[in-house]
Structure formats: structure tokens, C-alpha cells
Short mmCIF file of C-alpha atoms and ligand atoms in Angstrom, two decimals:
data_model
loop_
_atom_site.label_atom_id
_atom_site.label_comp_id
_atom_site.label_asym_id
_atom_site.label_seq_id
_atom_site.Cartn_x
_atom_site.Cartn_y
_atom_site.Cartn_z
CA MET A 1 42.94 22.52 29.90
CA ARG A 2 43.30 25.89 31.04
CA TYR A 3 40.35 27.56 29.67
CA PHE A 4 36.99 25.89 30.45
CA PRO A 5 34.47 25.75 27.17
CA LEU A 6 31.09 26.90 27.79
CA PHE A 7 28.12 28.65 26.01
CA LEU A 8 27.13 32.14 27.51
CA ASP A 9 23.44 33.31 27.26
CA LEU A 10 23.24 36.46 25.87
CA ASP A 11 19.77 36.73 25.24
CA ASN A 12 18.95 40.72 26.27
CA ARG A 13 22.04 40.79 28.01
CA LYS A 14 24.51 43.88 27.58
CA ALA A 15 27.66 43.08 25.87
CA ILE A 16 29.98 45.92 25.52
CA ILE A 17 32.96 46.52 22.58
CA VAL A 18 35.53 49.04 23.41
CA GLY A 19 36.81 50.51 20.04
CA GLY A 20 35.11 51.37 16.47
CA GLY A 21 37.64 49.92 14.27
CA GLU A 22 38.47 46.80 12.34
CA GLU A 23 38.71 44.54 15.20
CA ALA A 24 35.52 46.03 16.77
CA LEU A 25 33.83 45.42 13.70
CA ARG A 26 34.84 41.67 13.80
CA LYS A 27 33.45 41.24 17.37
CA ALA A 28 30.42 43.03 16.36
CA ARG A 29 29.86 40.80 13.41
CA LEU A 30 30.06 37.58 15.87
CA LEU A 31 27.91 39.53 18.92
CA LEU A 32 25.37 40.28 15.99
CA LYS A 33 24.66 36.59 15.59
CA THR A 34 23.33 36.47 19.09
CA LYS A 35 20.31 38.26 20.75
CA ALA A 36 22.79 40.62 23.02
CA ARG A 37 22.13 44.54 23.55
CA ILE A 38 25.68 45.45 21.80
CA GLU A 39 26.97 48.65 23.14
CA LEU A 40 29.82 50.30 21.55
CA ILE A 41 32.40 53.10 23.49
CA ALA A 42 34.42 54.75 20.95
CA PRO A 43 35.24 58.20 19.67
CA VAL A 44 34.43 57.36 15.97
CA LEU A 45 32.98 54.25 14.34
CA HIS A 46 34.11 52.26 11.20
CA GLU A 47 31.42 52.87 8.32
CA GLU A 48 29.94 49.24 8.54
CA LEU A 49 29.35 49.75 12.40
CA LYS A 50 27.52 53.07 11.48
CA SER A 51 25.35 51.10 9.21
CA TYR A 52 24.64 48.46 11.84
CA LEU A 53 23.82 51.49 14.34
CA LYS A 54 21.35 52.82 11.48
CA GLU A 55 19.36 49.81 11.58
CA GLY A 56 19.35 49.79 15.28
CA ARG A 57 21.22 46.62 15.65
CA LEU A 58 23.49 48.39 18.16
CA ALA A 59 24.10 51.19 20.41
CA TRP A 60 26.74 53.91 20.58
CA VAL A 61 26.65 54.85 24.18
CA ALA A 62 29.90 56.73 24.72
CA LYS A 63 33.09 58.33 22.96
CA HIS A 64 35.27 57.92 25.94
CA PHE A 65 35.63 54.80 28.42
CA ALA A 66 34.76 55.06 31.67
CA PRO A 67 34.40 52.07 34.29
CA ALA A 68 30.83 52.49 35.19
CA LEU A 69 29.91 51.95 31.66
CA LEU A 70 30.62 48.51 32.43
CA ASP A 71 27.97 47.88 35.03
CA ASP A 72 25.70 44.90 34.28
CA ALA A 73 27.63 43.95 31.43
CA ALA A 74 27.43 39.90 30.32
CA LEU A 75 30.88 40.32 28.69
CA VAL A 76 33.20 43.06 27.25
CA TYR A 77 35.86 42.93 24.29
CA SER A 78 38.52 45.87 24.28
CA SER A 79 39.72 46.40 20.74
CA ASP A 80 41.80 49.58 21.70
CA ASP A 81 45.42 48.66 22.81
CA ASP A 82 45.49 51.94 24.85
CA LEU A 83 42.84 50.93 26.80
CA HIS A 84 43.27 47.30 27.39
CA ALA A 85 44.63 47.73 30.79
CA ASP A 86 41.96 50.02 32.02
CA VAL A 87 39.09 48.01 30.37
CA SER A 88 40.42 44.90 31.84
CA ALA A 89 40.94 46.27 35.31
CA ALA A 90 37.26 47.78 35.55
CA ALA A 91 35.79 44.56 34.01
CA ARG A 92 37.69 42.00 36.49
CA ALA A 93 36.46 44.51 39.35
CA ARG A 94 32.79 43.95 38.50
CA GLY A 95 33.54 40.06 37.91
CA ILE A 96 32.86 40.48 33.97
CA PRO A 97 34.42 38.23 31.75
CA VAL A 98 36.91 40.38 29.24
CA ASN A 99 38.57 39.88 26.23
CA ALA A 100 41.56 42.18 25.47
CA VAL A 101 42.26 41.39 22.00
CA ASP A 102 45.62 39.99 21.13
CA ASP A 103 46.52 40.12 25.00
CA ALA A 104 45.90 37.08 26.79
CA ALA A 105 47.29 38.48 30.21
CA LEU A 106 44.76 41.11 30.22
CA SER A 107 42.03 38.66 28.94
CA THR A 108 40.03 36.35 31.17
CA PHE A 109 38.51 34.57 28.13
CA ILE A 110 39.04 33.79 24.52
CA THR A 111 37.01 33.58 21.62
CA PRO A 112 36.86 30.45 19.99
CA SER A 113 36.71 29.76 16.16
CA ILE A 114 32.82 28.91 15.39
CA VAL A 115 31.17 26.87 12.76
CA ASP A 116 27.69 28.28 13.20
CA ARG A 117 24.76 26.00 12.28
CA ASP A 118 22.29 27.84 14.72
CA PRO A 119 21.17 26.34 16.81
CA VAL A 120 24.18 23.48 16.49
CA VAL A 121 27.38 25.57 17.03
CA VAL A 122 30.75 23.90 17.28
CA ALA A 123 33.63 26.06 18.83
CA ILE A 124 37.29 25.33 18.46
CA GLY A 125 39.69 26.83 20.66
CA THR A 126 43.55 26.25 21.13
CA GLU A 127 44.02 28.22 24.14
CA GLY A 128 46.02 30.68 21.84
CA THR A 129 48.43 28.50 21.01
CA ALA A 130 47.71 27.58 17.41
CA PRO A 131 45.21 29.90 15.76
CA VAL A 132 46.04 28.79 11.91
CA LEU A 133 45.65 25.14 13.58
CA GLY A 134 42.30 26.18 14.79
CA MET A 135 40.92 27.90 11.64
CA GLY A 136 42.15 25.15 9.51
CA LEU A 137 39.99 22.61 11.90
CA ARG A 138 37.12 25.08 11.67
CA SER A 139 37.29 24.68 7.60
CA ARG A 140 37.20 20.92 7.87
CA ILE A 141 34.53 20.90 10.22
CA GLU A 142 32.53 23.33 8.08
CA ALA A 143 32.84 21.16 4.93
CA LEU A 144 31.41 18.34 7.04
CA LEU A 145 28.39 19.90 8.27
CA PRO A 146 25.59 20.50 6.19
CA GLN A 147 24.20 24.03 5.99
CA THR A 148 20.51 22.66 6.81
CA LEU A 149 21.84 20.96 10.05
CA GLY A 150 20.34 23.49 12.44
CA SER A 151 16.98 23.41 10.63
CA LEU A 152 17.24 19.68 11.28
CA ALA A 153 18.16 20.31 15.01
CA THR A 154 15.37 23.06 15.24
CA ALA A 155 12.83 20.34 13.44
CA ALA A 156 13.77 17.92 16.37
CA SER A 157 13.13 20.40 18.90
CA GLY A 158 9.61 20.77 17.04
CA LEU A 159 8.98 17.14 17.44
CA ARG A 160 10.00 16.55 20.87
CA ASP A 161 6.35 16.47 22.32
CA HIS A 162 4.78 14.52 19.72
CA VAL A 163 7.72 11.88 19.90
CA ALA A 164 7.35 11.82 23.63
CA GLU A 165 3.51 11.01 23.27
CA ARG A 166 4.10 8.09 20.71
CA VAL A 167 7.53 6.44 21.38
CA PRO A 168 8.14 4.91 24.85
CA HIS A 169 10.94 6.56 27.15
CA GLY A 170 14.37 4.58 27.11
CA ASN A 171 16.10 2.51 24.34
CA ARG A 172 13.27 3.04 22.01
CA ARG A 173 13.22 6.49 21.94
CA ARG A 174 17.11 6.64 21.66
CA SER A 175 16.97 4.52 18.76
CA PHE A 176 14.16 6.94 17.25
CA TRP A 177 16.46 9.79 17.64
CA GLN A 178 19.35 7.60 16.14
CA ARG A 179 17.33 7.13 13.11
CA PHE A 180 16.11 10.63 12.90
CA PHE A 181 19.80 12.35 13.12
CA PHE A 182 21.99 9.58 11.62
CA GLY A 183 19.61 7.77 9.43
CA SER A 184 17.55 7.76 6.34
CA ILE A 185 15.03 10.47 7.96
CA ARG A 186 18.18 12.50 8.00
CA GLU A 187 19.08 12.24 4.63
CA SER A 188 15.87 13.09 3.30
CA PHE A 189 15.47 15.87 5.41
CA LEU A 190 19.05 17.42 4.13
CA ALA A 191 17.99 16.37 0.62
CA GLY A 192 14.60 18.72 0.99
CA ASP A 193 12.83 15.23 0.29
CA ALA A 194 9.36 15.88 1.81
CA LYS A 195 7.81 13.16 0.69
CA ASN A 196 10.24 10.61 1.87
CA TYR A 197 10.84 12.40 5.15
CA SER A 198 7.26 11.87 6.02
CA ARG A 199 7.29 8.47 5.17
CA GLU A 200 10.51 7.75 7.22
CA LEU A 201 9.46 9.61 9.91
CA GLU A 202 6.31 7.80 10.30
CA ALA A 203 7.99 4.43 10.17
CA ALA A 204 10.05 5.38 12.86
CA LEU A 205 7.31 6.73 15.18
CA ILE A 206 5.47 3.22 14.70
CA ASP A 207 8.92 1.40 15.00
CA ASP A 208 8.55 -0.32 11.74
CA SER A 209 11.91 -2.00 12.02
CA SER A 210 11.93 -3.21 8.50
CA PRO A 211 15.12 -2.05 7.06
CA SER A 212 14.01 1.48 5.41
CA VAL A 213 15.39 2.11 2.05
CA GLY A 214 18.33 3.97 1.68
CA ARG A 215 19.40 6.35 -0.62
CA VAL A 216 21.61 7.16 -3.52
CA SER A 217 23.60 10.50 -3.91
CA LEU A 218 24.81 10.79 -7.59
CA VAL A 219 28.17 12.81 -7.02
CA GLY A 220 30.13 14.56 -9.17
CA ALA A 221 33.83 14.45 -8.42
CA GLY A 222 35.49 16.73 -10.80
CA PRO A 223 38.02 16.13 -13.43
CA GLY A 224 40.57 14.64 -10.86
CA ASP A 225 42.06 17.35 -8.40
CA PRO A 226 40.69 16.69 -5.10
CA GLU A 227 40.36 20.38 -4.31
CA LEU A 228 37.99 20.60 -7.25
CA LEU A 229 35.55 18.60 -5.13
CA THR A 230 32.72 20.63 -3.87
CA LEU A 231 32.03 21.18 0.04
CA LYS A 232 28.89 19.10 -0.41
CA ALA A 233 30.56 16.26 -2.38
CA GLN A 234 33.02 16.18 0.52
CA ARG A 235 29.91 15.84 3.03
CA LYS A 236 28.45 12.96 1.12
CA LEU A 237 31.76 10.71 0.86
CA GLN A 238 32.10 11.26 4.82
CA GLU A 239 28.60 10.10 5.18
CA ALA A 240 28.39 7.27 2.80
CA ASP A 241 27.94 3.65 3.79
CA VAL A 242 28.96 2.26 0.20
CA ILE A 243 30.85 4.26 -2.75
CA VAL A 244 30.23 2.91 -6.39
CA TYR A 245 32.97 4.92 -8.11
CA ASP A 246 34.48 5.33 -11.89
CA ARG A 247 37.88 4.45 -13.01
CA LEU A 248 38.63 8.02 -13.61
CA ILE A 249 38.26 8.74 -9.77
CA GLY A 250 41.53 9.64 -8.49
CA PRO A 251 42.98 7.96 -5.32
CA GLY A 252 43.41 11.31 -3.71
CA ILE A 253 39.48 11.72 -3.91
CA LEU A 254 38.96 8.44 -2.33
CA GLU A 255 41.30 9.42 0.50
CA LEU A 256 38.50 11.83 1.57
CA ALA A 257 35.97 9.14 1.93
CA ARG A 258 34.88 7.61 5.32
CA ARG A 259 37.40 4.92 6.23
CA ASP A 260 34.85 2.16 6.73
CA ALA A 261 32.96 2.72 3.81
CA VAL A 262 32.58 -0.07 1.37
CA ARG A 263 34.00 0.55 -1.93
CA ILE A 264 32.83 -1.01 -5.19
CA PRO A 265 34.81 -0.09 -8.31
CA VAL A 266 32.72 -0.11 -11.61
CA GLY A 267 35.09 1.77 -13.97
CA LYS A 268 34.40 1.36 -17.82
CA LYS A 269 37.55 1.30 -19.96
CA PRO A 270 37.07 2.04 -23.65
CA PHE A 271 37.62 -1.60 -25.44
CA GLU A 272 37.95 -3.63 -22.50
CA PRO A 273 35.67 -5.69 -20.73
CA SER A 274 33.85 -3.59 -18.14
CA PRO A 275 30.49 -3.91 -16.24
CA LYS A 276 27.79 -3.11 -18.13
CA GLN A 277 25.31 -0.02 -17.26
CA SER A 278 22.49 -2.25 -16.12
CA GLU A 279 24.98 -4.09 -13.91
CA ILE A 280 25.98 -0.88 -12.40
CA ASN A 281 22.25 0.16 -11.91
CA THR A 282 21.66 -3.33 -10.13
CA ILE A 283 24.39 -2.69 -7.60
CA LEU A 284 22.88 0.73 -6.81
CA ILE A 285 19.55 -0.59 -6.44
CA ARG A 286 20.58 -3.71 -4.31
CA GLU A 287 22.65 -1.54 -1.89
CA ALA A 288 20.03 1.08 -1.79
CA LYS A 289 17.44 -1.64 -1.05
CA ALA A 290 19.42 -2.80 1.72
CA GLY A 291 18.81 0.51 3.75
CA ARG A 292 22.48 2.18 2.86
CA HIS A 293 23.43 5.52 1.65
CA VAL A 294 25.19 4.76 -1.55
CA VAL A 295 27.38 7.29 -2.93
CA ARG A 296 27.55 6.81 -6.72
CA LEU A 297 30.76 8.87 -7.30
CA LYS A 298 31.14 9.91 -10.86
CA GLY A 299 34.10 11.99 -12.82
CA GLY A 300 33.35 15.12 -13.65
CA ASP A 301 29.35 16.04 -13.40
CA PRO A 302 27.11 13.20 -13.26
CA TYR A 303 24.65 14.81 -15.76
CA ILE A 304 27.42 15.45 -18.40
CA PHE A 305 28.36 12.27 -20.51
CA GLY A 306 28.15 10.42 -17.27
CA ARG A 307 24.99 8.40 -17.66
CA GLY A 308 23.71 10.12 -14.57
CA GLY A 309 20.09 10.59 -15.85
CA GLU A 310 19.82 6.90 -16.71
CA GLU A 311 20.97 5.62 -13.30
CA GLN A 312 18.53 8.34 -11.71
CA ALA A 313 15.60 6.92 -13.80
CA ALA A 314 16.45 3.28 -12.82
CA LEU A 315 16.58 4.23 -9.09
CA ILE A 316 13.15 6.42 -9.25
CA ALA A 317 11.54 3.39 -11.13
CA GLN A 318 12.48 1.12 -7.85
CA GLY A 319 11.18 4.03 -5.60
CA ILE A 320 14.82 4.70 -4.26
CA ALA A 321 15.36 8.49 -3.62
CA VAL A 322 18.08 10.09 -5.45
CA ASP A 323 19.91 13.31 -5.07
CA VAL A 324 22.53 14.83 -7.16
CA VAL A 325 25.79 16.82 -6.47
CA PRO A 326 27.00 18.71 -9.27
CA GLY A 327 30.60 18.24 -10.16
CA ILE A 328 33.13 20.23 -12.18
CA THR A 329 33.05 18.85 -15.75
CA ALA A 330 36.38 18.07 -17.65
CA ALA A 331 35.60 20.84 -20.13
CA LEU A 332 35.45 23.24 -17.40
CA GLY A 333 38.27 21.93 -15.19
CA CYS A 334 40.87 21.65 -17.84
CA ALA A 335 40.28 24.89 -19.21
CA ALA A 336 40.99 26.60 -16.15
CA SER A 337 43.84 24.49 -15.36
CA VAL A 338 45.54 25.44 -18.58
CA GLY A 339 44.43 28.93 -18.86
CA LEU A 340 42.04 28.69 -22.06
CA PRO A 341 38.89 30.79 -21.77
CA LEU A 342 35.88 29.05 -22.99
CA THR A 343 34.28 32.13 -24.15
CA GLN A 344 36.30 35.65 -25.14
CA ARG A 345 34.85 38.80 -26.74
CA GLY A 346 35.46 38.94 -30.33
CA GLN A 347 36.19 35.31 -30.46
CA ASN A 348 33.20 33.03 -29.75
CA ARG A 349 29.75 33.45 -28.41
CA SER A 350 29.00 30.15 -27.34
CA ILE A 351 30.61 26.93 -26.36
CA THR A 352 29.65 23.56 -27.50
CA LEU A 353 30.36 20.22 -25.44
CA LEU A 354 30.28 17.20 -27.59
CA THR A 355 30.98 13.53 -27.55
CA GLY A 356 33.51 12.25 -29.97
CA THR A 357 32.27 8.46 -29.46
CA ALA A 358 29.20 6.84 -28.99
CA GLU A 359 28.28 3.10 -28.61
CA ASP A 360 28.90 2.08 -32.22
CA GLY A 361 31.99 4.20 -32.92
CA LEU A 362 32.01 7.78 -34.04
CA ALA A 363 29.22 10.07 -32.52
CA ASP A 364 26.88 11.57 -34.99
CA GLN A 365 27.30 15.28 -34.79
CA ASP A 366 26.13 18.13 -37.17
CA TRP A 367 29.61 18.66 -38.63
CA LYS A 368 28.77 21.10 -41.16
CA ALA A 369 27.28 23.40 -38.12
CA LEU A 370 30.39 22.78 -35.97
CA ALA A 371 32.59 23.49 -39.11
CA LYS A 372 31.32 27.31 -39.48
CA PRO A 373 33.81 30.11 -38.64
CA GLY A 374 33.74 31.07 -35.30
CA GLN A 375 32.34 27.97 -33.60
CA ALA A 376 34.20 26.66 -30.37
CA PHE A 377 33.41 23.43 -28.72
CA ALA A 378 35.00 21.04 -26.55
CA ILE A 379 35.00 17.07 -27.30
CA TYR A 380 34.73 14.39 -24.63
CA MET A 381 35.84 10.85 -25.35
CA GLY A 382 37.39 11.98 -28.81
CA VAL A 383 40.83 10.65 -28.63
CA ASN A 384 40.38 7.36 -30.38
CA ALA A 385 38.07 9.00 -33.27
CA ALA A 386 40.35 11.92 -33.89
CA GLY A 387 41.36 10.87 -37.23
CA ASP A 388 37.41 10.67 -37.96
CA ILE A 389 36.59 13.80 -36.43
CA SER A 390 39.30 15.96 -38.15
CA ALA A 391 38.33 14.28 -41.59
CA GLU A 392 34.62 14.89 -40.99
CA LEU A 393 35.38 18.64 -39.88
CA LEU A 394 37.67 19.39 -43.27
CA ASP A 395 35.03 17.55 -45.36
CA ALA A 396 32.54 20.04 -43.75
CA GLY A 397 34.86 22.93 -44.86
CA ILE A 398 36.33 23.67 -41.58
CA ASP A 399 39.35 25.85 -42.25
CA HIS A 400 42.55 23.58 -42.00
CA ALA A 401 44.04 25.97 -39.68
CA THR A 402 41.72 25.82 -36.76
CA PRO A 403 43.28 26.27 -33.47
CA VAL A 404 42.96 23.07 -31.37
CA THR A 405 44.23 22.54 -27.79
CA VAL A 406 44.35 19.35 -26.24
CA VAL A 407 44.21 18.63 -22.42
CA GLU A 408 45.31 15.19 -21.40
CA ASN A 409 45.03 14.31 -17.78
CA GLY A 410 43.50 17.81 -16.79
CA THR A 411 44.03 19.13 -13.36
CA LEU A 412 46.44 16.17 -12.38
CA ALA A 413 50.10 15.95 -11.84
CA ASN A 414 50.28 14.23 -15.08
CA GLU A 415 48.44 16.84 -16.88
CA ARG A 416 49.60 17.31 -20.61
CA VAL A 417 48.61 20.42 -22.97
CA MET A 418 49.13 20.36 -26.62
CA MET A 419 48.22 22.69 -29.20
CA CYS A 420 47.71 22.25 -32.94
CA SER A 421 45.64 23.04 -35.76
CA ILE A 422 42.70 20.81 -36.80
CA GLY A 423 44.64 19.46 -39.78
CA SER A 424 47.36 18.21 -37.40
CA LEU A 425 45.16 16.68 -34.87
CA TRP A 426 45.28 13.03 -35.41
CA GLU A 427 49.45 13.26 -35.88
CA THR A 428 49.76 15.46 -32.78
CA LEU A 429 48.10 13.12 -30.67
CA THR A 430 49.75 9.77 -32.13
CA LEU A 431 53.21 11.55 -31.63
CA ASN A 432 52.66 12.69 -28.19
CA GLY A 433 51.06 9.26 -27.42
CA VAL A 434 48.24 10.32 -25.81
CA GLU A 435 46.19 7.73 -23.80
CA GLY A 436 44.79 9.45 -20.72
CA PRO A 437 41.03 10.60 -20.92
CA ALA A 438 41.70 13.96 -22.80
CA ILE A 439 39.44 17.26 -23.91
CA ILE A 440 39.99 18.47 -27.57
CA TYR A 441 38.95 22.03 -27.83
CA VAL A 442 38.47 23.36 -31.40
CA GLY A 443 38.34 26.71 -32.23
CA LEU A 444 40.16 27.83 -28.90
CA LYS A 445 43.61 28.71 -27.79
CA PRO A 446 44.95 29.49 -24.64
CA ALA A 447 45.29 33.14 -23.40
CA LYS A 448 48.57 32.69 -22.15
CA THR A 449 51.67 31.94 -24.03
CA SER A 450 52.35 28.05 -24.32
CA ALA A 451 55.41 28.57 -22.29
CA ASP A 452 53.21 29.62 -19.23
CA ILE A 453 51.00 26.99 -19.63
CA LEU A 454 52.95 23.76 -20.37
CA PRO A 455 53.41 21.90 -16.85
CA PHE A 456 54.34 18.75 -18.28
CA PRO A 457 55.34 19.44 -22.13
CA ALA A 458 55.82 16.11 -24.11
CA ARG A 459 59.54 15.87 -25.15
CA ASP A 460 61.14 13.68 -27.67
CA GLU A 461 64.47 11.58 -26.99
CA THR A 462 66.75 14.59 -27.71
CA GLY A 463 64.85 16.49 -25.13
CA GLN A 464 63.06 18.60 -27.63
CA HIS A 465 59.13 19.62 -27.23
CA VAL A 466 57.10 17.65 -29.86
CA LEU A 467 54.33 20.14 -29.31
CA ARG A 468 52.72 21.64 -32.48
CA ALA A 469 52.45 25.00 -32.63
CA VAL A 470 49.28 26.77 -33.73
CA SER A 471 49.82 27.32 -37.89
C1 LIG B 1 32.75 9.18 -19.83
S1 LIG B 1 33.03 11.03 -19.90
C2 LIG B 1 32.82 11.52 -18.68
C3 LIG B 1 32.56 13.11 -18.43
C4 LIG B 1 32.52 13.57 -17.05
N1 LIG B 1 30.76 13.28 -16.45
C5 LIG B 1 32.77 15.06 -17.00
O1 LIG B 1 31.61 15.69 -16.72
O2 LIG B 1 33.87 15.41 -16.99
C6 LIG B 1 35.02 10.67 -19.79
C7 LIG B 1 35.71 11.90 -20.62
O3 LIG B 1 35.76 13.14 -19.99
C8 LIG B 1 36.85 13.46 -20.28
N2 LIG B 1 37.89 13.73 -19.11
C9 LIG B 1 37.52 13.33 -17.85
N3 LIG B 1 38.54 13.67 -16.95
C10 LIG B 1 39.22 14.12 -17.72
C11 LIG B 1 40.34 14.86 -17.44
N4 LIG B 1 41.04 14.64 -16.20
N5 LIG B 1 41.46 15.56 -18.45
C12 LIG B 1 40.64 15.36 -19.59
N6 LIG B 1 39.71 14.86 -19.93
C13 LIG B 1 38.94 14.11 -18.94
C14 LIG B 1 37.42 12.86 -21.19
O4 LIG B 1 37.29 13.42 -22.83
C15 LIG B 1 36.84 11.26 -21.07
O5 LIG B 1 37.04 10.36 -22.25
#
């Protein structure tokens, strides 16, 4: 290790930036996170620097560099190539750490990539060897650390005296802080669940070692592409003790989970034996009551045809804390994937999400209202009932030629998109052998031409597309 990492106290210390352009601005933004007195030396200033100047957040002390301007500074940045050598020499002569931007030979320190959850700060350095790697690591760590982590650390510091009074020094106190930072107290704090936070905190203070009740996070995993997971969903996957997941959760998503998390598949497959909802609820309750942090991972969004509401109610009835992380629902993810705007001026003013099937077959929908001109809707779970759905709509008077776009396995490598009219929906699904999960959009067609949007068009034995054009 050539560079020694340390954190420098800049409270009320002078920090100098030489130069007034883009680079100077980047350094100023960093220093503005501290309580340093920032001084600029530059003939002209970037507009954003001028606005900070107006707000009194930094000072413009000189237009031209002179070594004496560095006296008493805690650190110096030189962002002006022409002045690097002079600034570096003057700073070294005064024993002041100096960074000449993009010139390691003239610098005595380098600035790490920073993940800022003040007062918790992670600094990543590669000693200048691989800045892109440093930035990549930073974005991964960003994804892992909740935005509210800093508040957790601040809350801990506010509690320190109280804990010292009530919890004996040594193992007991260590285990209290373990529970605070890594156990259920932290979970309640980060979820903003004040009631459970106070309860868990009091239990830890009196050393109530009966296993604390865990919690369940209902997490939306999006339609399949792991890159469509939210940062919060990724973090939950990294923190989970147990992951209870659906059939439509792709392996790429489980890859992102903590290696030693217990994984419990509870996928339901239409027309096949699968766990009942009450059995899934029982698993969630059992695991949470054993003090575990359970992630209930669901395709798309937990609250959209995901029975998230039922699971939430069952858990709350047992006094188990629940939080919900939204996901990109299939209708949104698939539309984006194939270039299908869900609302367009002059085309439709609303979009309805509906299910095609219910427990006892075709879902009961207001087909008459849906059949009116200008309606646009996305049908979930509609493949098996497609024949009945188009018959209902045609009976209700929908135009036979109303455009339909079907996206199967949307956002995944085996995605397919098919276009047809409502009159030929059933035939199109059958001819193309649609078996995967699919969304059926009625009254919408892609903005792009079909050639642009067909990543995996279905072909027959002669290599011809078997897609139906909109009539
Ligand atoms: C039980 S629902 C779950 C919906 C999920 N909660 C959501 O918000 O997307 C399952 C239905 O979602 C749709 N679906 C889920 N993933 C899909 C995908 N990758 N491509 C197309 N449709 C999908 C299909 O209509 C499937 O039958």
C-alpha cells in the first residue's frame, strides 16, 4: 500500500482550490459536504461556483495564484494544469497535502471514490491504477447501504450515554450494539417503524433474550431482468435470512441474494399442484416468529395481482412487522422492453390493468366498458382465457380490428412479441405456442416498426415469421 487511507478533520479549516472550471467545481462539490472554509483562486469562475459564492458557501480570495495564499491551508487542489507545478511546490514547501488533478507525480494525496451516508463514509481507492473499477465498486456499495444508514449511526450516538448507564460493559454491551446495528432494531429503524423500534430497543436494553420477532419485507422483483430491480430490493436480498420466492423469479435475481440465505420456493403454476396461499402465509409467519428477516420475493410488484395485500394482512394479524418494496410491474416492464407507449396523445387517455382469469376461470370484467372505442388495457394471466376474452369483447361490440400486442417472457432473453387484432388473438397465441407468462395489450401498438422490436420473432419450419400484422 503506497497511499495510506485516513479521514482528515476539515472543520473550520482552510481548503484551497486553484482554478475555476469544471474540475474545480467537482472538488468544490466534494468539499462542500464538509465544514471546511473553501477558498478559490482563479481568474474566472464557473456559473455554479458563482452561485455558491453568492450563497456564502465559499470565498473567492484571488484571481492569480501566489504561494503565500496557501499559508495555513489544510489541503490544496490544483485544477489548472498550467499551475500544477507551482502549486505543488508551494504546498510541499509548507507541508500541506496537495492534489494536482490528473498528475500523480505532483500530488501527495489522491481523492477516493466516496459513498456518503454521513456520518458513515466509505472511501474506495485503487491508488490511481483502476479508477473505473473504483467507480464500479462504489456503485455496488451505494446499492447495499440504505440512505438512512447515517441516521442510524446518529441515533446510536444519541443513545450512547443511556446505553452505558443501563447495559453493563463488555459482552453484554457488545451484544446490545450487535442487535442495534445488525438485528431487528436496525430493521425497524430503517423501515421507519417507530413502534417496533422502541419495543425492540427496550427489549435489548433489559436483555430480554427471548428471540425477537423478525420481520417480512414484501419485495417486488420486476418482470425478470435483474437490472430492473430497485436498489432497495437488492439491499433487502443482501440482508435477508430467508427468501421465500415465486416461480417467475429468474435465477439472475436470486444470484444477487446473500449466499447463505435460506431459499424457499413457493411458486404457483396454473393448473398444477402448488402451495396454497394459506401455506405460504404459514411459512412467512413461522420464519418471522423465529426472529428471521424474511424477504418475500414476488414477480413484478407485490401489490399488483401479487396477493401482497393478503400476505400483509395475515402477517399484521400475527403482530409481525411488514414493509413493502415496490417493483416494476409486468405491464410496465414489458411495454418498455418492446417500445410500446402505454399512453399516447391522440390515442388513449388511460390504461387499465386487469386480470384475465380468476380462481374459477374467466375473470368477471366490465367487457362492455372495455369494448368502447379508445380503451387501452393490459391483461395479466390472460393466455389460457384468450379465446373467451376476445369472444366477450367481440360480443360487447369491440371493433374486430382493434390492435393487440402480446409480450411473452418480457425483459428476459427469450422475450417474444406478437401483434394481431382482437379477432385473431386466440389463433395468434396458439400458432406461436405461447406458454410463458405474457401480457396482452389491447388497443395499443408499438411506436416503432415491428422490425425494430422483434428480438425473438417466432418462425415456422421454413424460417418465415408467423407473426400476424395488425389488420
Ligand atoms: C400472478 S401475476 C403476477 C403479476 C406481478 N405481481 C406483476 O406486478 O407483474 C402473473 C402474470 O404476470 C404477467 N407477467 C409476469 N411476468 C411477466 C413477463 N416477464 N412477461 C410477460 N408477462 C409477465 C403474466 O400475465 C403472468 O401471468
